[in-house]
XYZ file of C-alpha atoms in Angstrom:
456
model
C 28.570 7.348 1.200
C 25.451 5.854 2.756
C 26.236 6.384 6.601
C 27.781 10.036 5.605
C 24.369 10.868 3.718
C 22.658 9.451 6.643
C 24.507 11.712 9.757
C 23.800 14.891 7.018
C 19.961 14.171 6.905
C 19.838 13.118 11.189
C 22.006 16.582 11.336
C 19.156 18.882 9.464
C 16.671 17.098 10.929
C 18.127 18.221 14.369
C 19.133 21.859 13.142
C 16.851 22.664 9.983
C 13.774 24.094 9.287
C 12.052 20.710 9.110
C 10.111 20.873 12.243
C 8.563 24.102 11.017
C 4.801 22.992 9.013
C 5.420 26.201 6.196
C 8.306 25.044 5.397
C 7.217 21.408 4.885
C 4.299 23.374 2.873
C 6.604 25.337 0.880
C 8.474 22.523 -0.026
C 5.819 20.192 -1.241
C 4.301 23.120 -3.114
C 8.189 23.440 -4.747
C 7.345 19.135 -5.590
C 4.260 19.792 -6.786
C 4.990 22.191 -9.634
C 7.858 20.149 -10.349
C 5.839 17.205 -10.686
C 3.315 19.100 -12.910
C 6.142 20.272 -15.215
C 7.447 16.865 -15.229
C 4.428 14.665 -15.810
C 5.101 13.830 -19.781
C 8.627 12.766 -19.041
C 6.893 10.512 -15.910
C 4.887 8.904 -18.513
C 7.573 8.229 -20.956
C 9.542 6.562 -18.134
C 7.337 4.073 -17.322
C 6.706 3.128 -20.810
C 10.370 2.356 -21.631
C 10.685 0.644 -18.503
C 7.298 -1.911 -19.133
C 5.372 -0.309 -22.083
C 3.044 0.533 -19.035
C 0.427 2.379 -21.019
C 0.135 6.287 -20.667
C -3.878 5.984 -19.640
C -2.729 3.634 -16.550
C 0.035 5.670 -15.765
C -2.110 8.933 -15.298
C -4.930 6.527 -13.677
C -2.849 5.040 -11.266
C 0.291 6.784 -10.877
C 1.051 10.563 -11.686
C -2.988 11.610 -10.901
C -2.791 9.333 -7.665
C 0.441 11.345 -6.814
C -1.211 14.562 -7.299
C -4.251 14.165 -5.488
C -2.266 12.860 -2.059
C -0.263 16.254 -2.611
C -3.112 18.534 -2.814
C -4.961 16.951 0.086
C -2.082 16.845 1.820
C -1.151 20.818 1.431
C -4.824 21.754 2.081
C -4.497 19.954 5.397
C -1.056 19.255 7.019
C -1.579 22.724 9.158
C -4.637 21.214 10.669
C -3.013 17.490 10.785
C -0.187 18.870 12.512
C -1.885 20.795 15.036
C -1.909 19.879 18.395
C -5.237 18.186 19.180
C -6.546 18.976 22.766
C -8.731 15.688 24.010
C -10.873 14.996 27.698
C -8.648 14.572 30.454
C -9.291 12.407 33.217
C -10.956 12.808 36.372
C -8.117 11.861 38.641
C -6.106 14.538 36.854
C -8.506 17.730 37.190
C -7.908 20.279 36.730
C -5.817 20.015 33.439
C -5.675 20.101 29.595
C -4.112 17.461 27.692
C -3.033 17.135 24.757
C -1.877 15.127 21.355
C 1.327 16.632 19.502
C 2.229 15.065 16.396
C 5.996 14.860 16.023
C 8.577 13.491 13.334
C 10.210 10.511 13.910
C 13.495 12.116 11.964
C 15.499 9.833 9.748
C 12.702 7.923 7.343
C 14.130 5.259 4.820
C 11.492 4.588 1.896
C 12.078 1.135 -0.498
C 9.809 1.749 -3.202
C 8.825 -1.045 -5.607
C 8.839 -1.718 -9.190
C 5.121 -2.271 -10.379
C 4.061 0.968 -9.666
C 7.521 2.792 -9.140
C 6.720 6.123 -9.467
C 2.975 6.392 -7.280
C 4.186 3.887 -4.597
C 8.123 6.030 -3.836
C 5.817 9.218 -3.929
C 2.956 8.923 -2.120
C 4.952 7.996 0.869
C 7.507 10.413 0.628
C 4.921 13.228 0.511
C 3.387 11.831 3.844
C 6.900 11.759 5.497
C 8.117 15.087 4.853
C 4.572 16.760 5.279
C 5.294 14.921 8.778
C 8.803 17.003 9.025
C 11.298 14.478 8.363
C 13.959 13.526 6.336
C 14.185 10.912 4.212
C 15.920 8.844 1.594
C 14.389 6.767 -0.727
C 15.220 3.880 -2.854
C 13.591 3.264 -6.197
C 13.810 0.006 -7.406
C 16.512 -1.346 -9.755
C 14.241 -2.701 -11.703
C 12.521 0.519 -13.053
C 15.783 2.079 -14.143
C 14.071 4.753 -16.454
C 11.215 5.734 -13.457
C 14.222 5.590 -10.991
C 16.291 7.917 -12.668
C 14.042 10.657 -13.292
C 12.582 10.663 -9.367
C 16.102 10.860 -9.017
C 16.348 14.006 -11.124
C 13.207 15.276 -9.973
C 13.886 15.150 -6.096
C 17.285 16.887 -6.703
C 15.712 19.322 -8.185
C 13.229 20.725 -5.613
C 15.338 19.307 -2.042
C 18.521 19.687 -0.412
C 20.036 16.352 -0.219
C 20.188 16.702 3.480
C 16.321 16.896 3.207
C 15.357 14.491 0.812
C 17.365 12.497 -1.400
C 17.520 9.523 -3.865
C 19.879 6.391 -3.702
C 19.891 4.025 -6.425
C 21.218 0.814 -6.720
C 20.682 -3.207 -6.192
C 20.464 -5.643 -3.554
C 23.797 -4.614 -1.846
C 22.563 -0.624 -1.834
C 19.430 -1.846 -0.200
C 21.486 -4.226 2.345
C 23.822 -1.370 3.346
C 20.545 0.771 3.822
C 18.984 -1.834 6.359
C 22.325 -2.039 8.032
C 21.958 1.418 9.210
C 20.104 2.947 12.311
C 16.716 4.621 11.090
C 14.416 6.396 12.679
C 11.520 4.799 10.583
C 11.377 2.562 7.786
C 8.525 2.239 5.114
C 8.679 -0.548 2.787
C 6.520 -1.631 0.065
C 7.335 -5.243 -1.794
C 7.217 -9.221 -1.284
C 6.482 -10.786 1.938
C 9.827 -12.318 1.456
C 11.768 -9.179 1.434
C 9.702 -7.798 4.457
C 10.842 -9.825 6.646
C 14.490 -9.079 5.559
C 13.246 -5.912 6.699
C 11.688 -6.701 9.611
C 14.289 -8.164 10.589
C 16.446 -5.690 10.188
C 14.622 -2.889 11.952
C 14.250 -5.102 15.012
C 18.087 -4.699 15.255
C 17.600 -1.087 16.479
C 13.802 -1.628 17.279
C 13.427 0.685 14.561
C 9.244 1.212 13.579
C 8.280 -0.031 10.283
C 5.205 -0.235 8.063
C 5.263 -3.227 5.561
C 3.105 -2.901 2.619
C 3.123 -6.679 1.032
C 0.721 -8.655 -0.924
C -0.778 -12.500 -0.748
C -2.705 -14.585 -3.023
C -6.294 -12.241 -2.870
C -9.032 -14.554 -3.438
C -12.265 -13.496 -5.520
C -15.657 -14.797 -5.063
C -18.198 -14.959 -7.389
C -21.455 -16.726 -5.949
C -25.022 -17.869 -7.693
C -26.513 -14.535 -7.459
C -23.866 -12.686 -9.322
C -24.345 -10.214 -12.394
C -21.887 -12.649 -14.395
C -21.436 -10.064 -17.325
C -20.543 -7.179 -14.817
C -18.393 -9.498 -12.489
C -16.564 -10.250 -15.686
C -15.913 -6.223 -16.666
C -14.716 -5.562 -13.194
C -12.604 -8.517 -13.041
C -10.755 -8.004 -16.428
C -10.295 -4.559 -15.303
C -8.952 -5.159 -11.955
C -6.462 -8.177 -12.485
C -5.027 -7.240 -16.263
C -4.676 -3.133 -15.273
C -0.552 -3.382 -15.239
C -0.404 -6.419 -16.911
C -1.664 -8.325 -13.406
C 1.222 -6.954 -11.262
C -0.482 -5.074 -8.858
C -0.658 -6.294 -5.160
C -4.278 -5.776 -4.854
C -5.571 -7.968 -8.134
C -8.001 -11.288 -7.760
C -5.038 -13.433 -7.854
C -7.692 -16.874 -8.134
C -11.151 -16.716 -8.705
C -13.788 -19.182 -6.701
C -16.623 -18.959 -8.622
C -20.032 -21.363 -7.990
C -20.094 -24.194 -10.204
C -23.096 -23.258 -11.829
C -21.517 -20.043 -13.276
C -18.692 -21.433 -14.571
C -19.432 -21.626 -18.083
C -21.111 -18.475 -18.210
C -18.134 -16.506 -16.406
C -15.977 -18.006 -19.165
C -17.643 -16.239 -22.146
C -18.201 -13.019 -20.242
C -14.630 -13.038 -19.482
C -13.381 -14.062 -23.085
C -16.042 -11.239 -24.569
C -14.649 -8.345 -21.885
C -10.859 -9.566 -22.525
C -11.353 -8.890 -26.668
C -13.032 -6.050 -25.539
C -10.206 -4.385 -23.537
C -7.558 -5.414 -25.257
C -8.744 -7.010 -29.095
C -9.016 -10.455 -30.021
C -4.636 -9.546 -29.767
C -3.793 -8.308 -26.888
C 0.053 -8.644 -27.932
C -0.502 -5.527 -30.400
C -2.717 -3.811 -28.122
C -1.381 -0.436 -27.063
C -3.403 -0.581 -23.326
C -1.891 -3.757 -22.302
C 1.770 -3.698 -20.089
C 4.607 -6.263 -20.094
C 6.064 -8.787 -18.085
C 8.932 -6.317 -16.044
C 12.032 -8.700 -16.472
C 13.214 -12.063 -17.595
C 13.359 -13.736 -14.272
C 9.116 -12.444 -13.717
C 8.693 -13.793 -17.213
C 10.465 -17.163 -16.207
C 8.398 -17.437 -13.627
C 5.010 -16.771 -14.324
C 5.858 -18.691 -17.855
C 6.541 -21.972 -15.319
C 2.825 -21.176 -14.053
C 1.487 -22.389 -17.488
C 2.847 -25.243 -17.693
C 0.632 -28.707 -17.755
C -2.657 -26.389 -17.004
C -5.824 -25.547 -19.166
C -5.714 -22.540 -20.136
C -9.315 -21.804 -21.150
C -8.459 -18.436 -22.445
C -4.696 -17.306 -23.512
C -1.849 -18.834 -22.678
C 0.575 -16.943 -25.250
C 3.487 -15.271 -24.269
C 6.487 -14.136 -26.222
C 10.165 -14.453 -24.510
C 11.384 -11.808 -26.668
C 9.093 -8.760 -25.092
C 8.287 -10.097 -21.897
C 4.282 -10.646 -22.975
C 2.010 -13.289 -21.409
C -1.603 -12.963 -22.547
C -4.162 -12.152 -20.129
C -4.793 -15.958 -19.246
C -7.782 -17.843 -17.374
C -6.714 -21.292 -16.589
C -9.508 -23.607 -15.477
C -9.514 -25.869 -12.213
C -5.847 -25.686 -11.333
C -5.078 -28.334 -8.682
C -4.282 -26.481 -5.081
C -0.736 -27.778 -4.773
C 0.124 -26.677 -8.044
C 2.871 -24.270 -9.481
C 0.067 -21.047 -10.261
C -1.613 -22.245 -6.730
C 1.465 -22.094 -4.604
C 2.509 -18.229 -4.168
C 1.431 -15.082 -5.275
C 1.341 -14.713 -8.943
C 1.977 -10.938 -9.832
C 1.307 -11.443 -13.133
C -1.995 -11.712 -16.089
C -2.965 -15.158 -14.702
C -6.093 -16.147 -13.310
C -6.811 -19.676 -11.891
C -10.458 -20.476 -11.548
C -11.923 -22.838 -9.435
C -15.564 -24.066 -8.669
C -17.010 -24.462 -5.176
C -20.283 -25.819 -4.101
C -20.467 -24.418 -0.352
C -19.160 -22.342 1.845
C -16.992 -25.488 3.381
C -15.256 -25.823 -0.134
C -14.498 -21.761 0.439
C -13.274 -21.843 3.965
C -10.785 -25.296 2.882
C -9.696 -23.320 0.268
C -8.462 -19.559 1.591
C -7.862 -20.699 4.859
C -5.015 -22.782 3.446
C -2.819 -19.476 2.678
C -1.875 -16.798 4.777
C -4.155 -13.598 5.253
C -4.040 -12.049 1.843
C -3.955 -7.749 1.208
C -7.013 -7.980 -0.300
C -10.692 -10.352 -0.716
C -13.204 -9.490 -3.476
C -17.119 -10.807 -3.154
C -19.572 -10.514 -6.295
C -22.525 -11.108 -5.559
C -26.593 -9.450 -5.182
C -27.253 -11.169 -1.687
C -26.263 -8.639 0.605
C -26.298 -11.009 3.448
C -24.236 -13.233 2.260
C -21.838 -10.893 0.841
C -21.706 -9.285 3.803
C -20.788 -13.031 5.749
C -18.234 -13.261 3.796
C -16.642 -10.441 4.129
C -16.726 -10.580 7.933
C -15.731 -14.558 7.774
C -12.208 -14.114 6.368
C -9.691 -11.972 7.849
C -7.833 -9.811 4.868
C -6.484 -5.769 4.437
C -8.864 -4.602 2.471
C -11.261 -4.843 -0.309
C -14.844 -4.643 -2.184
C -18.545 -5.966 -2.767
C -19.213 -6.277 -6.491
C -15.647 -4.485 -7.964
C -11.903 -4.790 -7.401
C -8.684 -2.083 -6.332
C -10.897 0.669 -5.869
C -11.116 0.580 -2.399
C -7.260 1.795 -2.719
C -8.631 5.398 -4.170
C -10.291 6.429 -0.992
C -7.927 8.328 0.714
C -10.446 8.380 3.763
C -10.003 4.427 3.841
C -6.506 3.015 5.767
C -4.427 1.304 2.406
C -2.827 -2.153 4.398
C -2.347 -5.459 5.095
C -2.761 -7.880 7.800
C -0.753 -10.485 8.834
C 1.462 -11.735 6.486
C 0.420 -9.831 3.837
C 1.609 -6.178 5.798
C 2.032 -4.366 9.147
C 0.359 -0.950 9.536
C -1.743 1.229 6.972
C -1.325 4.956 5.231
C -3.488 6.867 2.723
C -5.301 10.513 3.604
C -4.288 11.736 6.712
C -3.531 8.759 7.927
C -0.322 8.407 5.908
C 0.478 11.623 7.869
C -0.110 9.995 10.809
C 2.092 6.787 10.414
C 5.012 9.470 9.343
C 4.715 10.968 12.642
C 5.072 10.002 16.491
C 1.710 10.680 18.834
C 3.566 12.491 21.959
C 0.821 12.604 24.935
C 1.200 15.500 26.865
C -0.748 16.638 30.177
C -0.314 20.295 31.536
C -1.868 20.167 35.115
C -3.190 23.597 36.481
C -1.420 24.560 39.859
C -4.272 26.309 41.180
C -5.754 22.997 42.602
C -3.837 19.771 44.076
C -6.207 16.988 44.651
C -4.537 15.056 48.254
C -5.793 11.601 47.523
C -3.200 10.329 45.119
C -0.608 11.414 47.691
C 0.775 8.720 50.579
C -0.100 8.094 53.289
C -2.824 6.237 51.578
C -5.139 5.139 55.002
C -8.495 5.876 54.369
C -8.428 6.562 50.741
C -9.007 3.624 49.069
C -12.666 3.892 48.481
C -12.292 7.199 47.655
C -9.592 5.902 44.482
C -12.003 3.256 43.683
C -14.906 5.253 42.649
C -13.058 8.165 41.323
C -11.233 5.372 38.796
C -15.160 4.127 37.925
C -15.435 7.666 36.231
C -12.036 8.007 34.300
């Protein structure tokens, strides 16, 4: 079925309309009152998948959606217009130009934590770009899954766009085939399946991935605010968002004071029981349960600690001075866990983040400007924020991407327009003037080349 679906949507792409900018337009205009109409039923999905509450699912998932289609209708003409840029000398006269074109065949893996914004936002970008594309939800989010499902019927030709769902072999029989760009968002495991993969047919990919994002909190910091922002940013989704603080290095002398600004923002978010609290998510399966559960074990947890095997809760948990080779210290943890650990200097910094790989994201809080700003040009990371968390990932004007491990290449804006389409160079030299000294024989010309290459 796969490889059929496939030759359909490289067939279209070579004989359709795609190519054509209105009727990209028309048919994200077509998605976008769909998605309008469908926006209830978006929010009901992702609560029966992981009682994701309906406030975070508009925040972060069907508004998010909305926005990148609006910006993107307003602007895809002008995106996809040919940009003229300054030749060079040694080719005058001419006019050259920058055409964006589709790569053709996209394949989009989508993953579960935020199944419905991160299949979307990308698919959007790739057929504003004029291709085709399939996507694959994630198992995981059967209820989200089946509705894109329904939804992307509804307003494409299967040959256009289309949804396949399934598990691990679906997604292996996907890889196996020859794309003509491949956009994955997920572990840094499972990215390099698909690196690896797409290196088979050289095939261009962007990996969006995560990594353990470190947060620091020095001397100078507005504890009570740092401790808003933080409870906000990692315990939004129940901690399983690639962009949380996944460990907190706060300066010894804070410590204690971070603690009861975090355990008074905590009952204020979420009540002194966050298991009956109607704004806090759950755990997405048993084996991310099972896992993060492990996490617990043996450590001080200063604040939480509870979970519940039967609904997949953990309590939004601060566990205090984990050792560095332990369980919670290891990987990313994708979950409502937050180690915390003291530092003195910035030695005791640098020992400690330099010992993983370059995470997605680095959060400072702090009132020094210059040090915040040292630190934020000291460590290498994808993104991230002075005095806040995640909401660097709202500007659509700022590239969304990793670095390193934690991701290959960057969308959001017009630049997810951009990484959906191929940059063809193009120079159209005027006939009315034929410059000789490029031509052989070459005696006599090569100070002539030299200084007219010192002005290119």
């Amino acid at each position: 079925m796969i490889p059929e679906l496939l030759r359909a949507q490289k067939n279209y792409f070579d004989t359709g309309d795609t190519k054509v900018v209105a009727f990209r337009k028309t048919a994200l205009k077509r998605l976008k009152a769909e998605l309008i109409n469908r926006e209830n039923d978006i929010i009901a999905a992702l609560d029966k998948d992981f009682k994701k509450p309906a406030f975070e699912s508009v925040l972060t998932e069907t508004q998010v959606v909305l926005s990148e289609l609006d910006l993107t209708i307003k602007n895809m003409m002008r995106w996809a217009k040919p940009k003229r840029v300054l030749p060079a000398l040694l080719n005058f006269p001419s006019t050259d130009r920058l055409y964006s074109e589709p790569y053709g065949a996209v394949l989009i893996i989508a993953p579960w934590n935020y199944p419905y914004q991160l299949a979307m936002a990308p698919l959007i970008a790739a057929v504003a770009a004029g291709n085709t594309v399939i996507l694959k939800p994630s198992e995981l989010t059967t209820h989200t899954a089946a509705l894109l499902n329904a939804i992307i019927s509804t307003v494409f030709k299967p040959e256009h766009v289309c949804v396949v769902q399934g598990g691990v072999d679906v997604s292996t029989t996907l890889l196996a085939q020859k794309w003509d760009y491949i956009f994955f968002t997920g572990s840094v495991k499972v990215g390099k399946i698909v690196a690896k993969a797409a290196a088979e047919h050289l095939t261009p990919v962007t990996l969006e991935l995560g990594g353990k994002n470190p947060c620091i909190i020095d001397a100078s910091a507005n504890i009570p605010l740092t401790a808003k922002r933080i409870v906000w940013g990692k315990f939004i989704n129940a901690g399983q968002t690639c962009i949380a603080p996944d460990y907190v290095l706060i300066q010894a002398s804070k410590k204690e004071a971070f603690y009861k600004a975090m355990q008074i923002e905590i009952e204020k978010a979420y009540t002194d029981t966050p298991k009956a609290s109607h704004d806090f998510a759950r755990i997405i399966n048993q084996n991310n349960f099972e896992r993060l559960s492990k996490m617990l074990a043996n450590e001080h947890c200063i604040i939480g600690g509870a979970t519940d095997a039967e609904t997949y809760y953990i309590a939004p948990t601060l566990i205090d001075e984990p050792k560095l080779d332990s369980e919670v210290m290891k990987d990313e943890i994708f979950g409502p866990i937050l180690p915390i650990i003291s530092y003195e200097g910035i030695s005791d910094l640098e020992n400690i983040i330099n010992r993983y790989a370059k995470p997605l994201a680095l959060y400072v809080f702090s009132t020094n400007q210059t040090a915040a700003k040292k630190l934020i040009t000291q460590f290498s990371f994808g993104g991230g924020c002075i005095n806040d968390t995640v909401i660097h990932f709202v500007n659509h004007r700022l590239p969304f991407g990793g670095v390193g491990n934690s991701g290959i290449g960057a969308y959001h804006g017009q630049l997810s327009f951009d990484t959906f389409s191929h940059k063809k160079a193009v120079v159209k030299k005027a006939n009315w003037l034929d410059l000789p000294v490029r031509y052989a024989p070459y005696t006599g010309k090569l100070k002539t080349v030299r200084t007219l290459l010192k002005w290119m």
